[in-house]
Amino acid sequence: MAMFIRNSPALRSAANSVRIGVFSMAYSKLSEGTDITSAAPGVSLQKARTWDEGLSSNFSTTPVTDIFKGKKVVIFGLPGAYTGVCSHQHVPSYKNQIDKFKAKGIDSVICVSVNDPFTINGWAEKIGAKDAIEFYGDFDGKFIKSLGLDKDLSAALLGPRSERWSAYVEDGKVKAVNVEEAPSDFKVTGAEVILGQI
């Protein structure tokens, strides 16, 4: 019985679905030279905040153009708040190197995830990264989809989410971009790699 389960086509399919993004670069619209604001026209993100802060701001959003225009930005995307690699490796790599980014003239280091801004806020506070990194929710996935970095993670019970990726952007233009072969990987999207690309 154990052999049957291990070799089950359904189980193999689920495992392959979790090992996502093998061809992610082929389908991603995001590449060096891309104008990220043109790739995501009219798209806005939701800055991490409490529910009360959301109410008081009338649930305002931040246009992507405001995030990148005239700025040097390092942005990284990940599958979801409170998930393993995201919490224990990806975000801490940026949090721990924030002084090096500032020394290189980076205006902001941004984390974006397909989550609501309230979940992102609670997570950012829990992992103690909110003072170093700006967190944004892409609650409907429009930003990620517009960049071709969306991925169905239903096999991991997450639904439509994001690839694990990072980019260095100057005045909206992508200067460097990295996408993991699978969102469970953490090989090319950490802080050390992007620091070497600035």
PDB file of C-alpha atoms in Angstrom:
ATOM      1  CA  MET A   1       0.000   0.000   0.000  1.00  0.00           C
ATOM      2  CA  ALA A   2       2.831   2.389   0.819  1.00  0.00           C
ATOM      3  CA  MET A   3       4.418   1.732  -2.597  1.00  0.00           C
ATOM      4  CA  PHE A   4       1.103   2.490  -4.321  1.00  0.00           C
ATOM      5  CA  ILE A   5       0.721   5.805  -2.506  1.00  0.00           C
ATOM      6  CA  ARG A   6       4.342   6.794  -3.134  1.00  0.00           C
ATOM      7  CA  ASN A   7       3.975   6.076  -6.853  1.00  0.00           C
ATOM      8  CA  SER A   8       0.461   7.449  -7.161  1.00  0.00           C
ATOM      9  CA  PRO A   9       0.096   9.653 -10.290  1.00  0.00           C
ATOM     10  CA  ALA A  10      -2.067  12.062  -8.287  1.00  0.00           C
ATOM     11  CA  LEU A  11       0.619  12.358  -5.624  1.00  0.00           C
ATOM     12  CA  ARG A  12       3.347  12.855  -8.227  1.00  0.00           C
ATOM     13  CA  SER A  13       1.207  15.534  -9.883  1.00  0.00           C
ATOM     14  CA  ALA A  14       0.704  17.335  -6.575  1.00  0.00           C
ATOM     15  CA  ALA A  15       4.430  17.151  -5.814  1.00  0.00           C
ATOM     16  CA  ASN A  16       5.262  18.554  -9.240  1.00  0.00           C
ATOM     17  CA  SER A  17       2.761  21.358  -8.715  1.00  0.00           C
ATOM     18  CA  VAL A  18       4.428  22.304  -5.450  1.00  0.00           C
ATOM     19  CA  ARG A  19       7.818  22.364  -7.188  1.00  0.00           C
ATOM     20  CA  ILE A  20       6.751  25.384  -9.129  1.00  0.00           C
ATOM     21  CA  GLY A  21       8.208  27.644 -11.709  1.00  0.00           C
ATOM     22  CA  VAL A  22      10.699  25.463 -13.554  1.00  0.00           C
ATOM     23  CA  PHE A  23      10.025  27.558 -16.668  1.00  0.00           C
ATOM     24  CA  SER A  24       9.152  30.734 -14.784  1.00  0.00           C
ATOM     25  CA  MET A  25      11.651  32.927 -16.623  1.00  0.00           C
ATOM     26  CA  ALA A  26      10.227  31.855 -19.982  1.00  0.00           C
ATOM     27  CA  TYR A  27       6.777  33.111 -19.049  1.00  0.00           C
ATOM     28  CA  SER A  28       7.684  36.097 -16.892  1.00  0.00           C
ATOM     29  CA  LYS A  29       7.174  39.501 -18.524  1.00  0.00           C
ATOM     30  CA  LEU A  30       9.674  40.902 -16.054  1.00  0.00           C
ATOM     31  CA  SER A  31      13.195  41.109 -17.483  1.00  0.00           C
ATOM     32  CA  GLU A  32      16.109  43.512 -17.509  1.00  0.00           C
ATOM     33  CA  GLY A  33      15.030  46.722 -19.217  1.00  0.00           C
ATOM     34  CA  THR A  34      11.320  46.270 -18.471  1.00  0.00           C
ATOM     35  CA  ASP A  35       9.496  49.375 -17.285  1.00  0.00           C
ATOM     36  CA  ILE A  36       7.681  47.896 -14.316  1.00  0.00           C
ATOM     37  CA  THR A  37       5.132  50.733 -14.240  1.00  0.00           C
ATOM     38  CA  SER A  38       4.233  50.153 -17.899  1.00  0.00           C
ATOM     39  CA  ALA A  39       4.032  46.394 -17.337  1.00  0.00           C
ATOM     40  CA  ALA A  40       1.501  47.015 -14.547  1.00  0.00           C
ATOM     41  CA  PRO A  41      -0.544  49.991 -15.855  1.00  0.00           C
ATOM     42  CA  GLY A  42      -3.081  51.386 -13.421  1.00  0.00           C
ATOM     43  CA  VAL A  43      -2.213  48.783 -10.781  1.00  0.00           C
ATOM     44  CA  SER A  44      -2.077  49.695  -7.093  1.00  0.00           C
ATOM     45  CA  LEU A  45      -0.839  47.877  -4.015  1.00  0.00           C
ATOM     46  CA  GLN A  46      -2.029  48.047  -0.418  1.00  0.00           C
ATOM     47  CA  LYS A  47       0.554  49.079   2.170  1.00  0.00           C
ATOM     48  CA  ALA A  48       0.646  46.831   5.231  1.00  0.00           C
ATOM     49  CA  ARG A  49      -1.624  48.226   7.963  1.00  0.00           C
ATOM     50  CA  THR A  50      -4.041  47.345  10.719  1.00  0.00           C
ATOM     51  CA  TRP A  51      -7.774  47.176  10.066  1.00  0.00           C
ATOM     52  CA  ASP A  52      -8.280  50.454  11.938  1.00  0.00           C
ATOM     53  CA  GLU A  53      -5.615  52.129   9.809  1.00  0.00           C
ATOM     54  CA  GLY A  54      -7.394  50.801   6.743  1.00  0.00           C
ATOM     55  CA  LEU A  55     -10.674  52.296   7.903  1.00  0.00           C
ATOM     56  CA  SER A  56      -9.159  55.664   8.722  1.00  0.00           C
ATOM     57  CA  SER A  57      -7.510  55.862   5.280  1.00  0.00           C
ATOM     58  CA  ASN A  58     -10.725  54.764   3.540  1.00  0.00           C
ATOM     59  CA  PHE A  59      -8.821  51.648   2.412  1.00  0.00           C
ATOM     60  CA  SER A  60      -6.481  53.700   0.246  1.00  0.00           C
ATOM     61  CA  THR A  61      -4.070  52.055  -2.161  1.00  0.00           C
ATOM     62  CA  THR A  62      -0.665  53.048  -3.513  1.00  0.00           C
ATOM     63  CA  PRO A  63      -0.239  53.266  -7.304  1.00  0.00           C
ATOM     64  CA  VAL A  64       2.749  51.297  -8.574  1.00  0.00           C
ATOM     65  CA  THR A  65       4.020  54.472 -10.244  1.00  0.00           C
ATOM     66  CA  ASP A  66       4.292  56.153  -6.804  1.00  0.00           C
ATOM     67  CA  ILE A  67       6.377  53.257  -5.501  1.00  0.00           C
ATOM     68  CA  PHE A  68       8.977  53.338  -8.291  1.00  0.00           C
ATOM     69  CA  LYS A  69       8.987  56.783  -9.940  1.00  0.00           C
ATOM     70  CA  GLY A  70      12.309  58.564  -9.433  1.00  0.00           C
ATOM     71  CA  LYS A  71      13.511  56.006  -6.877  1.00  0.00           C
ATOM     72  CA  LYS A  72      16.014  53.194  -6.508  1.00  0.00           C
ATOM     73  CA  VAL A  73      14.026  50.226  -5.232  1.00  0.00           C
ATOM     74  CA  VAL A  74      14.780  46.632  -4.372  1.00  0.00           C
ATOM     75  CA  ILE A  75      11.603  44.568  -4.482  1.00  0.00           C
ATOM     76  CA  PHE A  76      11.085  40.919  -3.727  1.00  0.00           C
ATOM     77  CA  GLY A  77       7.991  38.777  -4.038  1.00  0.00           C
ATOM     78  CA  LEU A  78       7.130  35.580  -2.247  1.00  0.00           C
ATOM     79  CA  PRO A  79       4.342  32.996  -2.049  1.00  0.00           C
ATOM     80  CA  GLY A  80       2.769  34.095   1.218  1.00  0.00           C
ATOM     81  CA  ALA A  81       2.830  35.521   4.698  1.00  0.00           C
ATOM     82  CA  TYR A  82       3.451  33.074   7.536  1.00  0.00           C
ATOM     83  CA  THR A  83       4.920  30.424   5.216  1.00  0.00           C
ATOM     84  CA  GLY A  84       8.186  28.655   6.033  1.00  0.00           C
ATOM     85  CA  VAL A  85      10.915  29.794   3.622  1.00  0.00           C
ATOM     86  CA  CYS A  86       9.363  33.271   3.430  1.00  0.00           C
ATOM     87  CA  SER A  87       9.403  33.739   7.208  1.00  0.00           C
ATOM     88  CA  HIS A  88      12.669  32.016   8.102  1.00  0.00           C
ATOM     89  CA  GLN A  89      14.936  32.812   5.154  1.00  0.00           C
ATOM     90  CA  HIS A  90      13.652  35.221   2.507  1.00  0.00           C
ATOM     91  CA  VAL A  91      12.516  38.212   4.590  1.00  0.00           C
ATOM     92  CA  PRO A  92      15.291  37.875   7.218  1.00  0.00           C
ATOM     93  CA  SER A  93      17.943  37.987   4.477  1.00  0.00           C
ATOM     94  CA  TYR A  94      16.763  41.504   3.560  1.00  0.00           C
ATOM     95  CA  LYS A  95      16.090  42.639   7.109  1.00  0.00           C
ATOM     96  CA  ASN A  96      19.612  41.653   8.168  1.00  0.00           C
ATOM     97  CA  GLN A  97      21.244  43.476   5.232  1.00  0.00           C
ATOM     98  CA  ILE A  98      19.170  46.678   5.250  1.00  0.00           C
ATOM     99  CA  ASP A  99      22.153  48.867   6.150  1.00  0.00           C
ATOM    100  CA  LYS A 100      24.042  47.599   3.095  1.00  0.00           C
ATOM    101  CA  PHE A 101      21.109  48.515   0.840  1.00  0.00           C
ATOM    102  CA  LYS A 102      20.934  52.011   2.336  1.00  0.00           C
ATOM    103  CA  ALA A 103      24.711  52.403   1.859  1.00  0.00           C
ATOM    104  CA  LYS A 104      24.206  51.660  -1.845  1.00  0.00           C
ATOM    105  CA  GLY A 105      21.627  54.447  -2.119  1.00  0.00           C
ATOM    106  CA  ILE A 106      18.522  52.263  -2.200  1.00  0.00           C
ATOM    107  CA  ASP A 107      15.459  54.347  -1.298  1.00  0.00           C
ATOM    108  CA  SER A 108      13.321  51.403  -0.242  1.00  0.00           C
ATOM    109  CA  VAL A 109      13.345  47.634   0.085  1.00  0.00           C
ATOM    110  CA  ILE A 110       9.881  46.267  -0.613  1.00  0.00           C
ATOM    111  CA  CYS A 111       8.255  42.898   0.006  1.00  0.00           C
ATOM    112  CA  VAL A 112       5.076  42.079  -1.915  1.00  0.00           C
ATOM    113  CA  SER A 113       2.812  39.074  -1.513  1.00  0.00           C
ATOM    114  CA  VAL A 114      -0.630  37.992  -2.678  1.00  0.00           C
ATOM    115  CA  ASN A 115      -2.232  38.646   0.697  1.00  0.00           C
ATOM    116  CA  ASP A 116      -4.479  41.302   2.172  1.00  0.00           C
ATOM    117  CA  PRO A 117      -2.623  44.220   3.813  1.00  0.00           C
ATOM    118  CA  PHE A 118      -3.866  43.269   7.283  1.00  0.00           C
ATOM    119  CA  THR A 119      -2.377  39.764   7.133  1.00  0.00           C
ATOM    120  CA  ILE A 120       0.860  41.168   5.724  1.00  0.00           C
ATOM    121  CA  ASN A 121       0.967  43.722   8.560  1.00  0.00           C
ATOM    122  CA  GLY A 122       0.498  41.125  11.294  1.00  0.00           C
ATOM    123  CA  TRP A 123       3.159  38.918   9.740  1.00  0.00           C
ATOM    124  CA  ALA A 124       5.660  41.777   9.292  1.00  0.00           C
ATOM    125  CA  GLU A 125       5.237  42.727  12.948  1.00  0.00           C
ATOM    126  CA  LYS A 126       5.558  39.123  14.099  1.00  0.00           C
ATOM    127  CA  ILE A 127       8.877  38.629  12.319  1.00  0.00           C
ATOM    128  CA  GLY A 128      10.125  42.071  13.388  1.00  0.00           C
ATOM    129  CA  ALA A 129      10.812  43.357   9.874  1.00  0.00           C
ATOM    130  CA  LYS A 130       8.364  46.246   9.474  1.00  0.00           C
ATOM    131  CA  ASP A 131      10.862  48.947  10.480  1.00  0.00           C
ATOM    132  CA  ALA A 132      13.383  47.821   7.847  1.00  0.00           C
ATOM    133  CA  ILE A 133      11.219  46.709   4.920  1.00  0.00           C
ATOM    134  CA  GLU A 134       8.080  48.163   3.320  1.00  0.00           C
ATOM    135  CA  PHE A 135       5.414  45.478   3.005  1.00  0.00           C
ATOM    136  CA  TYR A 136       2.633  45.573   0.416  1.00  0.00           C
ATOM    137  CA  GLY A 137      -0.328  43.303  -0.206  1.00  0.00           C
ATOM    138  CA  ASP A 138      -1.380  42.427  -3.746  1.00  0.00           C
ATOM    139  CA  PHE A 139      -4.750  41.198  -2.535  1.00  0.00           C
ATOM    140  CA  ASP A 140      -6.177  40.209  -5.947  1.00  0.00           C
ATOM    141  CA  GLY A 141      -2.853  39.283  -7.572  1.00  0.00           C
ATOM    142  CA  LYS A 142      -3.150  41.943 -10.309  1.00  0.00           C
ATOM    143  CA  PHE A 143       0.402  43.186  -9.853  1.00  0.00           C
ATOM    144  CA  ILE A 144       1.941  39.720  -9.887  1.00  0.00           C
ATOM    145  CA  LYS A 145      -0.178  38.638 -12.876  1.00  0.00           C
ATOM    146  CA  SER A 146       0.768  41.742 -14.839  1.00  0.00           C
ATOM    147  CA  LEU A 147       4.439  40.787 -14.418  1.00  0.00           C
ATOM    148  CA  GLY A 148       3.824  37.170 -15.422  1.00  0.00           C
ATOM    149  CA  LEU A 149       4.971  35.969 -12.007  1.00  0.00           C
ATOM    150  CA  ASP A 150       1.728  34.392 -10.840  1.00  0.00           C
ATOM    151  CA  LYS A 151       1.574  30.702  -9.954  1.00  0.00           C
ATOM    152  CA  ASP A 152      -1.205  28.368  -8.875  1.00  0.00           C
ATOM    153  CA  LEU A 153      -0.171  26.908  -5.535  1.00  0.00           C
ATOM    154  CA  SER A 154      -3.413  25.048  -4.896  1.00  0.00           C
ATOM    155  CA  ALA A 155      -1.424  21.847  -4.357  1.00  0.00           C
ATOM    156  CA  ALA A 156       0.053  23.528  -1.266  1.00  0.00           C
ATOM    157  CA  LEU A 157      -3.401  24.831  -0.237  1.00  0.00           C
ATOM    158  CA  LEU A 158      -2.429  28.425  -1.048  1.00  0.00           C
ATOM    159  CA  GLY A 159      -4.370  29.008  -4.280  1.00  0.00           C
ATOM    160  CA  PRO A 160      -3.197  31.685  -6.761  1.00  0.00           C
ATOM    161  CA  ARG A 161       0.057  33.147  -5.477  1.00  0.00           C
ATOM    162  CA  SER A 162       3.443  34.488  -6.584  1.00  0.00           C
ATOM    163  CA  GLU A 163       6.698  32.981  -7.706  1.00  0.00           C
ATOM    164  CA  ARG A 164       9.652  33.678  -5.414  1.00  0.00           C
ATOM    165  CA  TRP A 165      11.527  36.527  -7.096  1.00  0.00           C
ATOM    166  CA  SER A 166      13.598  39.674  -6.597  1.00  0.00           C
ATOM    167  CA  ALA A 167      14.441  42.732  -8.693  1.00  0.00           C
ATOM    168  CA  TYR A 168      16.461  45.926  -8.607  1.00  0.00           C
ATOM    169  CA  VAL A 169      14.518  48.823 -10.155  1.00  0.00           C
ATOM    170  CA  GLU A 170      15.706  52.367 -10.956  1.00  0.00           C
ATOM    171  CA  ASP A 171      13.030  54.941 -11.820  1.00  0.00           C
ATOM    172  CA  GLY A 172      10.700  52.124 -12.874  1.00  0.00           C
ATOM    173  CA  LYS A 173      13.269  50.349 -15.074  1.00  0.00           C
ATOM    174  CA  VAL A 174      14.305  46.835 -14.097  1.00  0.00           C
ATOM    175  CA  LYS A 175      18.091  46.579 -13.838  1.00  0.00           C
ATOM    176  CA  ALA A 176      18.257  43.024 -12.482  1.00  0.00           C
ATOM    177  CA  VAL A 177      15.710  40.277 -11.867  1.00  0.00           C
ATOM    178  CA  ASN A 178      15.913  36.813 -10.302  1.00  0.00           C
ATOM    179  CA  VAL A 179      13.250  34.084 -10.178  1.00  0.00           C
ATOM    180  CA  GLU A 180      13.602  30.794  -8.329  1.00  0.00           C
ATOM    181  CA  GLU A 181      12.976  27.554 -10.205  1.00  0.00           C
ATOM    182  CA  ALA A 182      10.492  26.660  -7.473  1.00  0.00           C
ATOM    183  CA  PRO A 183       8.896  28.838  -4.770  1.00  0.00           C
ATOM    184  CA  SER A 184      10.210  26.386  -2.188  1.00  0.00           C
ATOM    185  CA  ASP A 185      13.770  27.195  -3.357  1.00  0.00           C
ATOM    186  CA  PHE A 186      15.901  29.969  -1.907  1.00  0.00           C
ATOM    187  CA  LYS A 187      18.977  30.147  -4.126  1.00  0.00           C
ATOM    188  CA  VAL A 188      18.924  33.338  -6.222  1.00  0.00           C
ATOM    189  CA  THR A 189      16.426  35.728  -4.618  1.00  0.00           C
ATOM    190  CA  GLY A 190      18.067  36.539  -1.300  1.00  0.00           C
ATOM    191  CA  ALA A 191      19.602  39.853  -0.282  1.00  0.00           C
ATOM    192  CA  GLU A 192      23.214  38.864  -0.948  1.00  0.00           C
ATOM    193  CA  VAL A 193      22.497  38.116  -4.623  1.00  0.00           C
ATOM    194  CA  ILE A 194      20.666  41.368  -5.343  1.00  0.00           C
ATOM    195  CA  LEU A 195      23.270  43.380  -3.407  1.00  0.00           C
ATOM    196  CA  GLY A 196      25.847  42.086  -5.859  1.00  0.00           C
ATOM    197  CA  GLN A 197      23.670  43.245  -8.781  1.00  0.00           C
ATOM    198  CA  ILE A 198      23.254  46.877  -7.677  1.00  0.00           C
TER     199      ILE A 198
END
